[in-house]
C-alpha cells in the first residue's frame, strides 16, 4: 500500500489510491506504521501508570447522547467564535511539540491545513519549525504557545517574535512547572533529531518513507530555541537547557506579569481545579483550557471532561472555557460543548493525521471531526453548535460526584 499513496505526502495534496479513512482510528493505524517508534510513543503515551491518559478517553464514553426526531435539520452551522475570533468550528489544533518529527516540516503542514479549513493552529514553543518558519509559510495569524520558563530574557524575546509574526492569541501552558515522569520517552531516549542508538537504527530501517522525507528538510531540531536561548547553539547543548528551563517557582503574580506583556487574547492552558479557574479569571485571562496535558503530567488526576462541569459552575459566567485531553471524535467535541465549553483543542487526533499523511492527513482529521460533529448535532435535534447544552446529553448519576 505504501508504494503508491505515500508519494504525494510532501506536497499536501490528497494522495491517490488512499485507503478508506472514516475515523481518527484509521489515521492512527497508518501513523503507527509510518513514524519511528520514539515519536509514536511520544504522542501515544502518558505519565506514570497512564491512568489519567486512559480516563481522558473512557470518561467521554460514559456520556450518552439524547436522540431527537422530526426536527428541521436544514441550514446547520458549526461556525463559532473563540476568544472573539471567527472559525469554521469550535476546534483548535493544540500546541504539540516535535510535530516536525512526525512529518518533515510538520508544523508548517498542520498550520496550512488549519488555515485552509478555517480553524486555529497553535504553535508550540518546542516545535521543530520556528515561529518565523510558520509565519512565512502561511497567510493568516496563528496562535502561539509558551511555557513558563526561568529565562526571562528568552521569554521576552519569544513574546516579541510572536508579536512580529502577528500571532492572534497567546496560549500559556501553566501545568508544566516540572516534568511528569513519562516512562516511554525516558526508555526511548526521546530527542530531535533522534539519537542513532542500535535500537533506533533498527527501527528507522523500517520507516524508509519517513526517512526519505526528513532528508528533504533542514528543519530537524527545536527552531524556536536553538540559536535563540542563551547557551543553546546546537542539539547537543539543548538537553542541559531543557533540564533547567521550566520554572518550578511559578506563581499567579508571574502569570499576571505574562498577561500584561501581551496585548491580544491570552489563554491559560492546564486548568483542572475550580480554585485555579477562579484565579485565572482574576489575573485577566481571556480564556482557560480545562486540560491535564493529555495525561502526561499528574497521573491520577481526573479527566478533563469529568472536571468540566465543576469548572463551568465556578467560572462559566466569568471567563471563556475551552477543553482538551481525550478528544478523538466530533462526538467528543459535541459532548464538551454541551457541558458548557466554548471551544475545544485536539492534539493527538491531528498528529495521527500529520504522521500518517502530512498536510493531507491533518485535513482529513479535521474533515472527520467536522462531519461527526455536524451529523451528531443533527441527530440530537440541533442546527447550531451555539444551541448545544445539557438537554442533548444523558449522564451517569454520579458523573460529577463519584470522586470527592
Coordinates of C-alpha atoms in Angstrom, one line a residue:
X1 CA 0.0 0.0 0.0
X2 CA 2.8 2.4 0.9
X3 CA 4.3 2.2 -2.6
X4 CA 1.8 4.5 -4.3
X5 CA -0.1 6.8 -1.9
X6 CA 2.9 7.9 0.2
X7 CA 4.5 9.5 -2.8
X8 CA 2.3 12.7 -2.6
X9 CA 2.7 13.3 1.1
X10 CA 5.3 16.2 0.9
X11 CA 3.0 18.2 -1.4
X12 CA 0.0 18.4 0.9
X13 CA -2.2 17.1 -2.0
X14 CA -4.7 14.3 -1.5
X15 CA -2.8 11.1 -2.1
X16 CA -4.0 8.9 -5.0
X17 CA -5.5 5.4 -4.1
X18 CA -5.6 6.4 -0.5
X19 CA -7.1 3.8 1.9
X20 CA -10.6 4.3 3.1
X21 CA -10.4 6.6 6.2
X22 CA -13.6 7.3 8.0
X23 CA -12.5 7.8 11.6
X24 CA -9.5 9.0 13.5
X25 CA -8.5 5.5 14.4
X26 CA -7.9 4.8 10.7
X27 CA -5.3 7.6 10.7
X28 CA -3.8 6.2 13.9
X29 CA -3.2 2.8 12.3
X30 CA -1.4 4.3 9.3
X31 CA 0.5 6.7 11.6
X32 CA 1.8 3.8 13.7
X33 CA 3.2 2.0 10.7
X34 CA 4.9 5.1 9.2
X35 CA 6.5 7.0 12.1
X36 CA 9.5 5.9 14.2
X37 CA 8.7 4.3 17.5
X38 CA 10.0 7.0 19.7
X39 CA 7.8 9.7 18.1
X40 CA 4.7 7.4 18.0
X41 CA 5.3 6.7 21.7
X42 CA 5.8 10.4 22.5
X43 CA 2.3 11.1 21.1
X44 CA 0.6 7.9 22.3
X45 CA 1.6 7.7 26.0
X46 CA 1.0 9.3 29.3
X47 CA 2.9 9.7 32.6
X48 CA 3.4 7.0 35.3
X49 CA 0.7 4.3 35.0
X50 CA -1.2 6.2 32.4
X51 CA -4.4 6.1 34.4
X52 CA -5.3 9.7 33.5
X53 CA -4.3 9.2 29.9
X54 CA -6.8 6.3 29.7
X55 CA -9.5 8.1 31.7
X56 CA -9.4 11.1 29.3
X57 CA -11.0 8.9 26.6
X58 CA -13.0 6.4 28.6
X59 CA -14.8 9.1 30.6
X60 CA -16.1 10.6 27.3
X61 CA -17.5 7.1 26.6
X62 CA -19.6 7.2 29.7
X63 CA -21.6 10.2 28.4
X64 CA -24.6 9.2 26.2
X65 CA -26.5 11.3 23.7
X66 CA -30.2 12.1 23.6
X67 CA -31.7 11.5 20.1
X68 CA -34.4 13.7 18.8
X69 CA -36.6 13.4 15.6
X70 CA -38.9 15.4 13.5
X71 CA -36.8 18.5 13.9
X72 CA -35.8 20.7 11.0
X73 CA -32.2 19.8 10.3
X74 CA -31.7 22.1 7.3
X75 CA -29.2 25.0 7.5
X76 CA -27.0 23.6 10.1
X77 CA -23.9 25.6 11.3
X78 CA -20.8 24.6 13.2
X79 CA -19.4 28.1 12.9
X80 CA -18.2 29.5 16.3
X81 CA -16.2 32.2 17.9
X82 CA -13.2 31.5 20.2
X83 CA -11.6 34.5 22.0
X84 CA -13.5 36.8 19.7
X85 CA -12.3 35.2 16.5
X86 CA -14.5 33.5 13.9
X87 CA -13.8 29.9 13.0
X88 CA -15.5 27.1 10.9
X89 CA -16.0 25.0 14.1
X90 CA -15.1 25.3 17.8
X91 CA -11.9 23.2 17.4
X92 CA -8.3 24.4 17.6
X93 CA -5.2 22.4 16.8
X94 CA -3.5 22.2 20.2
X95 CA 0.2 23.0 20.8
X96 CA 2.1 19.8 20.3
X97 CA 5.9 19.7 20.5
X98 CA 8.0 17.8 17.9
X99 CA 5.4 17.9 15.1
X100 CA 8.3 18.4 12.7
X101 CA 9.5 14.9 13.7
X102 CA 6.1 13.3 13.0
X103 CA 6.4 14.6 9.4
X104 CA 9.0 16.8 7.8
X105 CA 8.2 20.5 8.3
X106 CA 5.2 19.2 10.3
X107 CA 4.2 22.5 11.9
X108 CA 4.0 24.2 8.6
X109 CA 1.9 21.4 7.1
X110 CA -0.5 21.4 10.1
X111 CA -0.8 25.2 10.1
X112 CA -1.6 25.3 6.4
X113 CA -4.3 22.6 6.8
X114 CA -5.8 24.5 9.7
X115 CA -5.7 27.8 7.8
X116 CA -7.4 26.3 4.8
X117 CA -10.1 24.6 6.9
X118 CA -10.8 27.7 9.0
X119 CA -9.7 26.7 12.5
X120 CA -6.8 28.0 14.6
X121 CA -3.4 26.3 14.7
X122 CA -1.4 26.7 17.9
X123 CA 2.4 26.5 17.5
X124 CA 4.3 25.1 20.4
X125 CA 7.5 26.7 21.8
X126 CA 9.1 23.3 21.5
X127 CA 8.2 23.0 17.8
X128 CA 10.7 21.9 15.1
X129 CA 9.7 24.7 12.7
X130 CA 10.2 28.2 14.2
X131 CA 7.6 31.0 14.6
X132 CA 9.2 32.7 11.6
X133 CA 9.1 29.5 9.5
X134 CA 5.4 29.1 10.1
X135 CA 4.6 32.8 9.6
X136 CA 6.4 32.9 6.3
X137 CA 4.6 29.8 5.0
X138 CA 1.0 30.8 6.0
X139 CA -1.2 33.8 5.2
X140 CA -3.4 34.1 8.3
X141 CA -2.5 34.6 12.0
X142 CA -2.0 31.6 14.2
X143 CA -1.9 31.1 18.0
X144 CA 1.4 30.7 19.8
X145 CA 2.0 28.7 23.0
X146 CA 4.6 29.5 25.6
X147 CA 5.7 27.6 28.7
X148 CA 6.5 29.4 32.0
X149 CA 10.3 29.4 31.8
X150 CA 13.1 30.6 34.1
X151 CA 14.9 32.5 31.4
X152 CA 13.0 35.8 31.4
X153 CA 15.1 37.3 28.6
X154 CA 14.3 34.4 26.4
X155 CA 10.6 34.7 27.3
X156 CA 10.5 38.4 26.4
X157 CA 12.1 37.7 23.1
X158 CA 9.6 34.8 22.4
X159 CA 6.7 37.3 23.1
X160 CA 8.4 39.8 20.7
X161 CA 8.8 37.2 18.0
X162 CA 5.2 36.1 18.3
X163 CA 4.0 39.7 18.0
X164 CA 6.2 40.2 15.0
X165 CA 4.7 37.1 13.4
X166 CA 1.2 38.6 14.0
X167 CA 0.1 35.8 16.3
X168 CA -3.6 36.3 17.1
X169 CA -3.6 34.7 20.6
X170 CA -1.1 33.6 23.3
X171 CA -1.6 30.3 24.9
X172 CA 0.3 30.0 28.2
X173 CA 0.8 26.4 29.4
X174 CA 0.6 26.6 33.2
X175 CA 0.7 22.9 34.2
X176 CA 4.4 22.2 33.4
X177 CA 6.4 23.7 36.3
X178 CA 8.2 20.3 36.5
X179 CA 8.0 17.5 34.0
X180 CA 5.8 14.5 34.7
X181 CA 7.5 11.1 34.6
X182 CA 7.0 9.7 31.1
X183 CA 8.4 6.2 31.1
X184 CA 8.2 5.7 27.4
X185 CA 10.1 8.9 26.5
X186 CA 12.8 8.0 29.0
X187 CA 13.2 4.5 27.7
X188 CA 13.3 5.6 24.1
X189 CA 15.8 8.4 24.7
X190 CA 13.4 10.9 23.0
X191 CA 15.4 13.6 21.1
X192 CA 15.2 15.6 17.9
X193 CA 16.8 14.6 15.7
X194 CA 16.8 11.0 17.1
X195 CA 20.0 9.7 18.6
X196 CA 21.3 6.8 16.5
X197 CA 21.4 4.0 19.0
X198 CA 21.3 0.4 17.8
X199 CA 17.6 0.1 18.7
X200 CA 16.8 3.4 16.9
X201 CA 18.7 2.5 13.8
X202 CA 16.9 -0.9 13.6
X203 CA 13.5 0.9 13.9
X204 CA 14.4 3.6 11.4
X205 CA 15.3 1.0 8.9
X206 CA 11.6 0.0 8.8
X207 CA 10.5 3.7 8.3
X208 CA 12.0 4.4 4.9
X209 CA 9.3 6.8 3.5
X210 CA 9.6 8.9 6.8
X211 CA 13.4 9.0 6.5
X212 CA 13.4 10.0 2.8
X213 CA 11.0 12.8 3.6
X214 CA 13.2 14.0 6.5
X215 CA 16.2 14.2 4.2
X216 CA 14.4 16.8 2.2
X217 CA 14.3 19.4 5.0
X218 CA 16.9 21.2 7.1
X219 CA 14.4 21.7 10.0
X220 CA 15.2 18.8 12.3
X221 CA 15.6 20.3 15.8
X222 CA 13.9 22.9 18.0
X223 CA 13.7 26.0 15.8
X224 CA 12.3 28.4 18.5
X225 CA 15.1 27.5 20.9
X226 CA 18.4 26.7 19.2
X227 CA 20.2 30.0 18.4
X228 CA 17.7 32.0 20.5
X229 CA 18.1 30.8 24.1
X230 CA 21.4 31.7 25.8
X231 CA 24.0 28.9 25.5
X232 CA 21.9 26.8 23.1
X233 CA 23.7 26.7 19.8
X234 CA 23.1 23.1 18.7
X235 CA 21.1 20.0 19.7
X236 CA 23.9 18.9 22.0
X237 CA 23.5 21.9 24.2
X238 CA 19.7 21.8 24.2
X239 CA 19.4 18.9 26.6
X240 CA 21.0 20.7 29.5
X241 CA 19.0 23.8 28.8
X242 CA 15.7 21.9 28.8
X243 CA 16.5 20.2 32.1
X244 CA 16.6 23.6 33.8
X245 CA 14.2 25.6 31.6
X246 CA 10.9 25.1 33.4
X247 CA 10.2 27.4 36.4
X248 CA 9.1 25.4 39.5
X249 CA 8.6 28.7 41.4
X250 CA 5.7 29.9 39.1
X251 CA 3.0 31.8 40.9
X252 CA 0.0 33.9 40.0
X253 CA 1.9 37.1 40.1
X254 CA 4.2 35.8 37.4
X255 CA 1.3 34.7 35.3
X256 CA -0.2 38.1 35.7
X257 CA 3.0 39.6 34.5
X258 CA 3.0 37.4 31.4
X259 CA -0.6 38.5 30.7
X260 CA 0.5 42.2 30.9
X261 CA 3.1 41.6 28.2
X262 CA 0.6 40.5 25.6
X263 CA -1.9 42.9 24.0
X264 CA -4.2 40.3 22.5
X265 CA -6.2 37.4 23.8
X266 CA -4.4 35.2 26.5
X267 CA -5.5 31.6 27.1
X268 CA -4.3 29.7 30.1
X269 CA -3.9 26.1 29.3
X270 CA -3.7 23.4 32.0
X271 CA -6.5 24.3 34.5
X272 CA -8.0 21.3 36.3
X273 CA -9.3 22.8 39.5
X274 CA -12.1 25.2 40.4
X275 CA -9.9 27.4 42.5
X276 CA -7.3 27.7 39.8
X277 CA -10.0 28.6 37.3
X278 CA -11.1 31.4 39.6
X279 CA -7.6 32.7 39.9
X280 CA -7.2 32.5 36.1
X281 CA -10.2 34.8 35.7
X282 CA -8.8 37.2 38.3
X283 CA -5.5 37.7 36.6
X284 CA -7.2 38.8 33.4
X285 CA -7.0 35.7 31.2
X286 CA -9.5 35.8 28.3
X287 CA -10.0 32.0 28.3
X288 CA -8.8 28.9 30.0
X289 CA -8.3 25.4 28.7
X290 CA -9.5 22.6 31.1
X291 CA -6.6 20.2 30.5
X292 CA -4.4 17.7 32.2
X293 CA -1.8 17.9 29.4
X294 CA -3.2 14.8 27.7
X295 CA -2.5 12.7 30.7
X296 CA 1.3 13.4 30.5
X297 CA 1.7 15.4 33.8
X298 CA -0.1 14.3 37.0
X299 CA -1.2 10.7 36.6
X300 CA -4.1 10.1 38.9
X301 CA -5.7 13.4 38.2
X302 CA -9.3 13.4 37.0
X303 CA -10.1 13.6 33.3
X304 CA -10.7 17.0 31.7
X305 CA -14.3 16.1 30.7
X306 CA -15.1 15.0 34.2
X307 CA -13.8 18.2 35.7
X308 CA -15.5 20.4 33.1
X309 CA -18.9 20.7 34.9
X310 CA -17.3 21.8 38.2
X311 CA -15.2 24.4 36.5
X312 CA -18.2 25.7 34.5
X313 CA -20.1 26.0 37.7
X314 CA -17.3 28.0 39.2
X315 CA -16.3 30.4 36.4
X316 CA -18.6 29.7 33.4
X317 CA -20.1 33.2 33.7
X318 CA -16.7 34.9 34.2
X319 CA -14.3 33.5 31.6
X320 CA -14.4 31.6 28.3
X321 CA -13.8 27.9 28.9
X322 CA -12.2 25.5 26.4
X323 CA -11.3 21.8 26.9
X324 CA -8.7 19.4 25.6
X325 CA -7.4 15.9 26.6
X326 CA -9.2 12.9 25.3
X327 CA -11.0 14.3 22.2
X328 CA -10.8 11.7 19.4
X329 CA -14.1 12.4 17.5
X330 CA -16.6 15.0 16.7
X331 CA -19.0 13.4 19.2
X332 CA -16.4 14.1 21.9
X333 CA -16.4 17.7 20.7
X334 CA -20.2 17.9 21.0
X335 CA -20.1 16.4 24.5
X336 CA -17.7 19.1 25.7
X337 CA -19.7 21.9 24.1
X338 CA -22.9 20.5 25.6
X339 CA -21.3 20.6 29.0
X340 CA -20.5 24.3 28.5
X341 CA -17.2 24.6 26.8
X342 CA -16.9 27.4 24.2
X343 CA -14.2 25.7 22.3
X344 CA -12.0 22.5 22.2
X345 CA -8.5 21.6 21.3
X346 CA -7.3 18.4 19.5
X347 CA -3.7 17.2 19.8
X348 CA -3.3 13.5 19.1
X349 CA -6.2 13.4 16.7
X350 CA -4.4 15.8 14.3
X351 CA -0.9 14.3 15.0
X352 CA -2.2 10.9 13.8
X353 CA -3.1 12.5 10.5
X354 CA 0.1 14.5 10.3
X355 CA 2.3 11.5 10.8
X356 CA 0.2 9.3 8.5
X357 CA -0.1 11.7 5.5
X358 CA 1.3 15.1 6.2
X359 CA -0.9 18.1 5.4
X360 CA -3.5 15.9 3.7
X361 CA -3.7 13.8 6.9
X362 CA -4.4 16.8 9.1
X363 CA -7.1 18.0 6.6
X364 CA -8.6 14.5 6.7
X365 CA -8.6 14.6 10.5
X366 CA -10.4 17.9 10.5
X367 CA -12.9 16.7 8.0
X368 CA -13.7 13.6 10.1
X369 CA -14.1 15.7 13.3
X370 CA -16.4 18.2 11.4
X371 CA -18.5 15.5 9.8
X372 CA -19.0 13.7 13.1
X373 CA -19.9 16.9 14.9
X374 CA -22.3 18.1 12.3
X375 CA -24.1 14.7 11.9
X376 CA -24.3 14.1 15.6
X377 CA -25.6 17.6 16.2
X378 CA -28.4 17.0 13.7
X379 CA -29.3 13.6 15.2
X380 CA -29.5 15.3 18.6
X381 CA -32.1 17.8 17.1
X382 CA -29.8 20.8 17.0
X383 CA -28.9 23.0 14.0
X384 CA -26.2 25.3 15.6
X385 CA -23.4 24.4 17.9
X386 CA -24.3 27.5 19.9
X387 CA -27.5 25.8 21.0
X388 CA -25.9 22.6 22.3
X389 CA -26.5 22.0 26.1
X390 CA -27.3 19.6 28.8
X391 CA -30.6 18.8 27.0
X392 CA -28.6 16.9 24.5
X393 CA -26.8 14.6 27.0
X394 CA -27.6 11.7 29.3
X395 CA -25.0 11.5 32.1
X396 CA -24.5 8.8 34.7
X397 CA -25.9 9.9 38.0
X398 CA -22.5 10.0 39.6
X399 CA -20.6 11.5 36.7
X400 CA -19.9 14.7 38.6
X401 CA -19.8 13.4 42.2
X402 CA -18.0 10.0 42.0
X403 CA -14.7 11.5 43.1
X404 CA -14.9 13.8 46.0

